[in-house]
Tab-separated table of C-alpha atoms in Angstrom:
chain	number	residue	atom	x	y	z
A	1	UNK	CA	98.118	-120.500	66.822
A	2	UNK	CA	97.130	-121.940	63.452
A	3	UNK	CA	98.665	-120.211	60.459
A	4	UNK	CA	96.809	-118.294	57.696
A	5	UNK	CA	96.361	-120.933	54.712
A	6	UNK	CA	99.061	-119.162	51.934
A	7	UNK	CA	97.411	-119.497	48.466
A	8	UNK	CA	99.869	-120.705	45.588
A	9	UNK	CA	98.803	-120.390	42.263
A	10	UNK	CA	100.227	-123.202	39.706
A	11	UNK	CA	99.724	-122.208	35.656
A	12	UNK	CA	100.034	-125.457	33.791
A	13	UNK	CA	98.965	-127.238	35.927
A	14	UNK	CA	97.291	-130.359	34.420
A	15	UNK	CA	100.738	-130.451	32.680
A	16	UNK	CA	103.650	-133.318	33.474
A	17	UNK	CA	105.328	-130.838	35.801
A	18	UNK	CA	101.876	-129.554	37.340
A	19	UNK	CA	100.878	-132.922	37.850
A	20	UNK	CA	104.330	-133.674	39.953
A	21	UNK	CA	104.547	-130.444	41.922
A	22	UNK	CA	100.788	-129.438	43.250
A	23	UNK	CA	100.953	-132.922	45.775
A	24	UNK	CA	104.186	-131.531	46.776
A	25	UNK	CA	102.604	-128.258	47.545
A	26	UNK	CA	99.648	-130.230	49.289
A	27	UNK	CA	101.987	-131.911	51.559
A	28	UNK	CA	104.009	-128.981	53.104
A	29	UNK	CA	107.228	-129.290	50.786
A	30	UNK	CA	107.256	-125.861	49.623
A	31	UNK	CA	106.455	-124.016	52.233
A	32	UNK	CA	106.828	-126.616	55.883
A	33	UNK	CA	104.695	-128.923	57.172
A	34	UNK	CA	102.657	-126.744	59.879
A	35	UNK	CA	102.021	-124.018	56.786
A	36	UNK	CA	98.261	-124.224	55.143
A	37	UNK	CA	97.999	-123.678	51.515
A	38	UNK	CA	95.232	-123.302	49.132
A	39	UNK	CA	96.043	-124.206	45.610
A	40	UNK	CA	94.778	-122.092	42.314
A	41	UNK	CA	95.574	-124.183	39.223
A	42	UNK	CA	95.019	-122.458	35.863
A	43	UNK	CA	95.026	-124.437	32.766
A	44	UNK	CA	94.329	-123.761	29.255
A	45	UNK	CA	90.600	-124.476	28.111
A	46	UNK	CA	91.434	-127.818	26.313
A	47	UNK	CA	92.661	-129.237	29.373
A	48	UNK	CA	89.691	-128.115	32.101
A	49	UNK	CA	88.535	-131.646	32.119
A	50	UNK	CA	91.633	-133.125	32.880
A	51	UNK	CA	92.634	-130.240	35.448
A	52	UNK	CA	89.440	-131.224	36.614
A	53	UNK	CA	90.920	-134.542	37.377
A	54	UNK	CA	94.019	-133.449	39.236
A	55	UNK	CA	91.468	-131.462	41.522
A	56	UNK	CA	89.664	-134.931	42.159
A	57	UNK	CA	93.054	-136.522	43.040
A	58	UNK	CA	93.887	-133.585	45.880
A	59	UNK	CA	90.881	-134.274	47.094
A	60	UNK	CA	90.816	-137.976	47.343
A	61	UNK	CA	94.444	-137.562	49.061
A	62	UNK	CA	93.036	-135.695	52.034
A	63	UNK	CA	96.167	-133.743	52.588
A	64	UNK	CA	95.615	-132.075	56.294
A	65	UNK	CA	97.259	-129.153	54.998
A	66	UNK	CA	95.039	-128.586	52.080
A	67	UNK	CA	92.980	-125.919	53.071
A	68	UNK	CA	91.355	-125.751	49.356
A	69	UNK	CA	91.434	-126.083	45.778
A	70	UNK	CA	90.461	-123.420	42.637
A	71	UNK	CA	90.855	-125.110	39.813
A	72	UNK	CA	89.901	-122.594	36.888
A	73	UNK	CA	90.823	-122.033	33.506
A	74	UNK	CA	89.890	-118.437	33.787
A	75	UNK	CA	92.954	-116.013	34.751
A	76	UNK	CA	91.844	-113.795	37.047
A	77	UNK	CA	90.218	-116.421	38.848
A	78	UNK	CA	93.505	-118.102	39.296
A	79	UNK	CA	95.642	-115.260	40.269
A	80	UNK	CA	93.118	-113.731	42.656
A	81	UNK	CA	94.508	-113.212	46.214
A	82	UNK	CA	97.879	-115.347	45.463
A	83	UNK	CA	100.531	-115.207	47.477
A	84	UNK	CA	102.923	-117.049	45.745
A	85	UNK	CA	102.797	-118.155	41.593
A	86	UNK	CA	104.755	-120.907	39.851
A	87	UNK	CA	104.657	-120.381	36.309
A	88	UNK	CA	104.807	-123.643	35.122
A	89	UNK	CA	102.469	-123.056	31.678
A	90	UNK	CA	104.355	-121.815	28.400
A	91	UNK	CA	104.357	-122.599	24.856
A	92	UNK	CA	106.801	-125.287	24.039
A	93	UNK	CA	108.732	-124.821	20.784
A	94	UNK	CA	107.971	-127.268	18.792
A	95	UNK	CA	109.844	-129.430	15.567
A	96	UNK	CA	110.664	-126.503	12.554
A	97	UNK	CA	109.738	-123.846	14.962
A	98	UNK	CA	111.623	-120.412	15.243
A	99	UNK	CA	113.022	-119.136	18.535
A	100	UNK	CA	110.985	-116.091	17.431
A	101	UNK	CA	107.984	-118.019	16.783
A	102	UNK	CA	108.177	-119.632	20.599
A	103	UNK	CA	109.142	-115.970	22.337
A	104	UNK	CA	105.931	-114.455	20.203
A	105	UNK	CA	103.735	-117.452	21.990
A	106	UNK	CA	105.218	-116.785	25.262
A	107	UNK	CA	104.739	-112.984	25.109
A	108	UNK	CA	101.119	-113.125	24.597
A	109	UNK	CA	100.893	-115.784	27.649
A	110	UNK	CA	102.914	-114.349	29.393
A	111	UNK	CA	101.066	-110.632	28.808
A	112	UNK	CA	98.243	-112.394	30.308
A	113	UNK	CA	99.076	-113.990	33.034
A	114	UNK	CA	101.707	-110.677	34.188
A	115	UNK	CA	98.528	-108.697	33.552
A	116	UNK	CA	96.300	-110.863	35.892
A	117	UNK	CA	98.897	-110.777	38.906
A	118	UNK	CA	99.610	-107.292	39.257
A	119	UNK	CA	95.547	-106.658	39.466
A	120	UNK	CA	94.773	-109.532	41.575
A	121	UNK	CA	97.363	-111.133	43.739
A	122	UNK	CA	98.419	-110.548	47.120
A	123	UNK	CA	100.679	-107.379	48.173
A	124	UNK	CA	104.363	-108.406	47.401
A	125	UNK	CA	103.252	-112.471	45.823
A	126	UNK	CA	106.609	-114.150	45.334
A	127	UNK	CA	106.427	-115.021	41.589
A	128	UNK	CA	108.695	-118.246	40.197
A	129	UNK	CA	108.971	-118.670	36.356
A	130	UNK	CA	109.804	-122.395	35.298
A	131	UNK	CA	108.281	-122.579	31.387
A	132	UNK	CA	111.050	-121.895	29.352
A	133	UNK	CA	112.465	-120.137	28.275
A	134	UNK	CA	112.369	-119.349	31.941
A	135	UNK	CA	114.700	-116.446	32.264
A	136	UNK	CA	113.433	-114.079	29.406
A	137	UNK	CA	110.193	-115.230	30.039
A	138	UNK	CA	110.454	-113.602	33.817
A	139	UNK	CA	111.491	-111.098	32.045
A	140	UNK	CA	108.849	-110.165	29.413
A	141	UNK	CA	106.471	-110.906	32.844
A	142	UNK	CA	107.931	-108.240	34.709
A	143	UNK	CA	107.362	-105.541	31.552
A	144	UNK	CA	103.959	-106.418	31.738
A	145	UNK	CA	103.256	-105.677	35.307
A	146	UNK	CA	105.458	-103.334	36.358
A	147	UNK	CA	103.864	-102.841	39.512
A	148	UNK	CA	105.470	-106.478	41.247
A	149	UNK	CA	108.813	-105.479	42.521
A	150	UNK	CA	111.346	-106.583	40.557
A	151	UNK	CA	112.922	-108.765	43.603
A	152	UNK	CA	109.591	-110.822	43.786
A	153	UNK	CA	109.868	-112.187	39.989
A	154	UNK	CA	112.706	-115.159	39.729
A	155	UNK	CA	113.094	-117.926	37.371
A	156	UNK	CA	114.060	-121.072	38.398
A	157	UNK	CA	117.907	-122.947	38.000
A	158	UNK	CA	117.346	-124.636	40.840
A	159	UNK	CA	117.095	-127.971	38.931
A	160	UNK	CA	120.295	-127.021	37.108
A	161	UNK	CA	122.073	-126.526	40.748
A	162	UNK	CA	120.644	-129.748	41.676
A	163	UNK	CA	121.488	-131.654	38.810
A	164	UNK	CA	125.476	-130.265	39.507
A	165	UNK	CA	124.913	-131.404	43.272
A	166	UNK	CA	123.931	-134.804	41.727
A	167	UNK	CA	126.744	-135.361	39.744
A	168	UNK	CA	129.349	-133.856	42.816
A	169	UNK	CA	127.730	-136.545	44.853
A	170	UNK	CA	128.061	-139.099	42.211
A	171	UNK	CA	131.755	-138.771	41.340
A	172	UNK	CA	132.814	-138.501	44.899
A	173	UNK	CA	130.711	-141.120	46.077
A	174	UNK	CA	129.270	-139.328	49.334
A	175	UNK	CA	125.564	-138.243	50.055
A	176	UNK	CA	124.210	-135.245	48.322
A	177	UNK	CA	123.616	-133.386	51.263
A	178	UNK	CA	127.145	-133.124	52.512
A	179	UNK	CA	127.444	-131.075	48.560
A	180	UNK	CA	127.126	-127.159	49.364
A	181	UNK	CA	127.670	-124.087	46.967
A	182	UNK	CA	127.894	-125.175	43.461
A	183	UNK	CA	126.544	-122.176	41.651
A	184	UNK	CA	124.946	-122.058	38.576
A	185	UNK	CA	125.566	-118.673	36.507
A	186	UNK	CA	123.168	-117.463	33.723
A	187	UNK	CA	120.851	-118.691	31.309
A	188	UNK	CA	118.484	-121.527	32.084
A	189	UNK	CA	119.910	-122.989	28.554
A	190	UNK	CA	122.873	-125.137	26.955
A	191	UNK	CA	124.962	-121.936	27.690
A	192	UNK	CA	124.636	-121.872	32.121
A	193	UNK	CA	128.059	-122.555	33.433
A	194	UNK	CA	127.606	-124.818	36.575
A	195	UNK	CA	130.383	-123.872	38.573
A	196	UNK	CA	132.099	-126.021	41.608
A	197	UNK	CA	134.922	-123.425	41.996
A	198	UNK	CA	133.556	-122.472	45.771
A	199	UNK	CA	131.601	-125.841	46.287
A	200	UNK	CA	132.643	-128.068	49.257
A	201	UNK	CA	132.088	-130.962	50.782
A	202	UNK	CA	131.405	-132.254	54.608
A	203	UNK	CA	134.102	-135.179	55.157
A	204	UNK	CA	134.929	-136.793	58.678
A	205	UNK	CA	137.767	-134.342	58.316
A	206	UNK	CA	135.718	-130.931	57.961
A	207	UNK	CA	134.656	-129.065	55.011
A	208	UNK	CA	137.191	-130.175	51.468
A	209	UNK	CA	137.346	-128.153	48.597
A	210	UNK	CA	135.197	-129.867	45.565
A	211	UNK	CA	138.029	-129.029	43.002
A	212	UNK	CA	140.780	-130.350	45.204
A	213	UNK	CA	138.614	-133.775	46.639
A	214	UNK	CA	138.137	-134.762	42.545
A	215	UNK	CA	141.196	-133.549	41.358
A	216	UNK	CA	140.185	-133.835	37.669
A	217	UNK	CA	140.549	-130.350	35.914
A	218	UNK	CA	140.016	-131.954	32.501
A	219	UNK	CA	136.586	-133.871	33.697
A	220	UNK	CA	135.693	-130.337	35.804
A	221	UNK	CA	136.055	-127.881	32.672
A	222	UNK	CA	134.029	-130.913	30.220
A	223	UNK	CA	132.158	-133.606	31.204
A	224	UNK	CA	130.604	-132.173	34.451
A	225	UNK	CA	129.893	-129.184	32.596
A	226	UNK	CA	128.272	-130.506	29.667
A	227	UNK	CA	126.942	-133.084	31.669
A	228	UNK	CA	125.013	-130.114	33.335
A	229	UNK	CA	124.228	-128.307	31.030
A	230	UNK	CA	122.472	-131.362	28.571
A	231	UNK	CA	120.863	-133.243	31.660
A	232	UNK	CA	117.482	-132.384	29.763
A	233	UNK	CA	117.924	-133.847	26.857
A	234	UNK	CA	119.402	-136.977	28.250
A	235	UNK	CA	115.998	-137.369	30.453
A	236	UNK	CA	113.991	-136.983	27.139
A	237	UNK	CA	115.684	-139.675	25.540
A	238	UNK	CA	115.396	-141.968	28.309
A	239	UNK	CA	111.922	-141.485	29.107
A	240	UNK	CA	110.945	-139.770	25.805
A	241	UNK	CA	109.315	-136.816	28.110
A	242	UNK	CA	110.575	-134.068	29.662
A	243	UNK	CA	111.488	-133.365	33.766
A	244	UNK	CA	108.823	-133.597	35.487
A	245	UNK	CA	109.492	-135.174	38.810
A	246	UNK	CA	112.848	-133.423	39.538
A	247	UNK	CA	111.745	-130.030	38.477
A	248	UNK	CA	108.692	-129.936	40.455
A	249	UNK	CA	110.838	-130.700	43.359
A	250	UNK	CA	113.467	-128.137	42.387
A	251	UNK	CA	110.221	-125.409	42.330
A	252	UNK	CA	109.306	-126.738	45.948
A	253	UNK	CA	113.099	-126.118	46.980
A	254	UNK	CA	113.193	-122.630	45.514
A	255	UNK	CA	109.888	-121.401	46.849
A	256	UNK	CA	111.090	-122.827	50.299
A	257	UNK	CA	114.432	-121.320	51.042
A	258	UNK	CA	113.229	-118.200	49.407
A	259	UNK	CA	110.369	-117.626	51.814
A	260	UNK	CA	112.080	-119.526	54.662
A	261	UNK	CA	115.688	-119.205	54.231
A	262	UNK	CA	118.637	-120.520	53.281
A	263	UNK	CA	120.870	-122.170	55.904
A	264	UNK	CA	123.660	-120.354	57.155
A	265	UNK	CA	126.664	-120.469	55.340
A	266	UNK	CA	125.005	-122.350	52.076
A	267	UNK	CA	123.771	-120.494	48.780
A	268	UNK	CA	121.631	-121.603	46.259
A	269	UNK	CA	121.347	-120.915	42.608
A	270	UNK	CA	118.686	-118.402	41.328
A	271	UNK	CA	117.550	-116.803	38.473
A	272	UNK	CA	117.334	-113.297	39.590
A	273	UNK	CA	117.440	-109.639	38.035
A	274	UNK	CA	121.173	-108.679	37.541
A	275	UNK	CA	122.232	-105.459	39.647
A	276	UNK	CA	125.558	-105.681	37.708
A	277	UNK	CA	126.808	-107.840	40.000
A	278	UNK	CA	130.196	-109.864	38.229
A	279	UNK	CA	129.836	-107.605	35.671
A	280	UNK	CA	126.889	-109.227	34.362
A	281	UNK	CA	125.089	-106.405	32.611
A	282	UNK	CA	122.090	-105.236	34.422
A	283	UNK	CA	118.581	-105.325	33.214
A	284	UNK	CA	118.985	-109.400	32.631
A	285	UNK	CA	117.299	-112.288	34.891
A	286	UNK	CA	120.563	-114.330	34.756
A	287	UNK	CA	121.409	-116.857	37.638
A	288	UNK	CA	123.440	-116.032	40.773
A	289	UNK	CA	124.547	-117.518	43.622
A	290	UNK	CA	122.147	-115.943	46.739
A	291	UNK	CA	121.394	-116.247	50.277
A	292	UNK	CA	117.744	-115.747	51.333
A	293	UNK	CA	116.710	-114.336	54.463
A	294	UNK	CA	113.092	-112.857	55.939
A	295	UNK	CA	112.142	-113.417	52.386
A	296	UNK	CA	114.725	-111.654	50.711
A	297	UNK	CA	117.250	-113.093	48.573
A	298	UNK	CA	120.431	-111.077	48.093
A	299	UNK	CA	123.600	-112.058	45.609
A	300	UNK	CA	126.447	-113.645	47.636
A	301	UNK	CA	128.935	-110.772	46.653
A	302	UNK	CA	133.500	-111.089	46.596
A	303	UNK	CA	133.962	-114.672	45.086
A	304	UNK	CA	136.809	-114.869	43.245
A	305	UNK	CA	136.289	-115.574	39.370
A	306	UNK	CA	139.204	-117.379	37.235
A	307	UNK	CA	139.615	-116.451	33.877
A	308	UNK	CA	137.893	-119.789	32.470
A	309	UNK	CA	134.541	-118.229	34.507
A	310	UNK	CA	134.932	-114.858	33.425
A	311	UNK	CA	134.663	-116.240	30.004
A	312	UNK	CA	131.515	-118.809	30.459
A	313	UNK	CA	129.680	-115.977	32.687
A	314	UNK	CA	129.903	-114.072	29.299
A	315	UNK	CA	128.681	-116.090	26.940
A	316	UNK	CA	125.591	-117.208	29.065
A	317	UNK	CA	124.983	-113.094	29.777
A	318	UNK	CA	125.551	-112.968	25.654
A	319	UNK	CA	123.052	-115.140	24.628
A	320	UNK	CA	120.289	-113.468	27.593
A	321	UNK	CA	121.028	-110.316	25.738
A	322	UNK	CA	120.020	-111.510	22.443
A	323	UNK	CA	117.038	-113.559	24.083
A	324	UNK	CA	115.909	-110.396	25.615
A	325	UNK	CA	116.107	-108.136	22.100
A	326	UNK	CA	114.151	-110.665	20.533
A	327	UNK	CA	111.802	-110.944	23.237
A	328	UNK	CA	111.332	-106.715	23.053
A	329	UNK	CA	110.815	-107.338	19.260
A	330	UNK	CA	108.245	-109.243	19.821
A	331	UNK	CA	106.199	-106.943	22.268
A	332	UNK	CA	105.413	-104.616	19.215
């Protein structure tokens, strides 16, 4: 039996990372290869004629699982019937800009779009937040439509955990795939702590601990870390744009082991709403470690956390606090 076509909504998406991630949705990389979609891309006005074009270009690809194509710059047009919604479009803050200035931008957006979704999309639409700032952005989404559970609204990390993988594989010299269980904890920002404490590594000799196979404390606790946690910027100075490629592909890996799972004994990073889980307060979207299964992610729970952790898990869960007051300030 033929499935039902799923219908993912992209915002943004005549954008750099629009661009990247809707012929990854065409092709079956978010969701499988025997799994129908039809896209909804919203853009803003300005940019109809060239979303226009991106619509032209799924079409002259004649992707067998495209099952259709709204491309709209109208709101409720785009979030009618969705099942799933990456929320790639945001206001970028811009050269002499204040952090309030960007979160006031965001908050009407974001009003919007929240607004739109809990009228018109699908009973229990997975909803993925990727314009930063992604985590208090999820978060002003979720005040404004308070209907979507709060399990169904996630921001993504995923590129953070796969940059970390990336550098793992790098420094040991072995494929990326035989990386599991780095974890990235908190804010999508300079202040996430990617974390290899629990990661491992498939060898001819079984499953090695990360920490024990590089054996470099110093280069663990610095380098990797900042490394990490500046990966951005270094891409906009090479290629004088933002990620595009890598965080369209991170969306598509999100979406996918959300919905489909996550393989036993692996966990992926996600931003999701903190239970109080680790002590992180509760209230935030901050980034966990989770499993996902039947479409349901839950927080891997009883890893052990060093003092060195303890004290980069709270100054990522700090700086979400502050983002979040100034995000409520801003709803007035």
């Amino acid at each position: 039996m033929a499935k039902d076509p799923v219908r993912v909504l992209v915002t943004g998406a005549a954008g750099q990372i629009g661009y990247a991630l809707v012929p990854m949705v065409a092709r079956g990389i978010m969701l499988g290869p025997d799994q129908p979609v039809i896209l909804h891309m919203l853009d803003i006005p300005p940019a109809a004629e060239a979303l226009n074009g991106v619509k032209m270009e799924l079409v002259d690809a004649a992707f067998p699982l495209l099952k259709g194509v709204v491309a709209t710059t109208d709101v409720v047009e785009a979030c009618t019937g969705v099942n799933v919604a990456v929320m790639v479009g945001g206001f970028p803050r811009k050269e002499g800009m204040e952090r309030k200035d960007v979160m006031s931008k965001n908050v009407s957006i974001y009003k919007s779009q929240a607004s739109a979704l809990e009228k018109h999309a699908a009973a229990n639409c997975k909803v993925l937040v990727v314009a930063n700032p992604a985590n208090t952005n999820a978060l002003i989404l979720k005040e404004f439509a308070p209907s979507i559970p709060e399990k169904n609204i996630t921001c993504l990390t995923r590129l953070d955990h796969n940059r970390a993988l990336g550098q793992i594989s790098e420094k040991l010299n072995v494929q990326v795939s035989d990386v599991k269980n780095v974890i990235i904890w908190g804010n999508h920002s300079s202040t996430q702590y990617p974390d290899v404490t629990h990661a491992t590594v498939t060898t001819a000799a079984g499953e090695k601990c990360v920490p024990e196979l590089i054996n470099d404390d110093e280069w663990l606790k610095s380098g990797f870390i900042s490394t990490v946690q500046q990966r951005g910027a270094a891409i906009i100075k090479a290629r004088k744009l933002s990620s595009a490629l890598s965080a369209a592909s991170s969306a598509c890996d999100h979406i996918r082991d959300w919905v489909c799972g996550t393989p036993e004994g692996t966990w992926v990073s996600m931003g999701v709403y903190s239970d109080g889980s680790y002590n992180v307060p509760a209230g935030l979207i901050y980034s966990f470690p989770v499993t996902c299964r039947n479409g349901e992610w839950t927080i891997v729970q009883g890893l052990s956390i060093d003092e060195f952790s303890r004290k980069k898990l709270d100054l990522t869960a700090e700086e979400l606090s502050e983002e979040k007051a100034l995000a409520y300030s801003c709803l007035s």
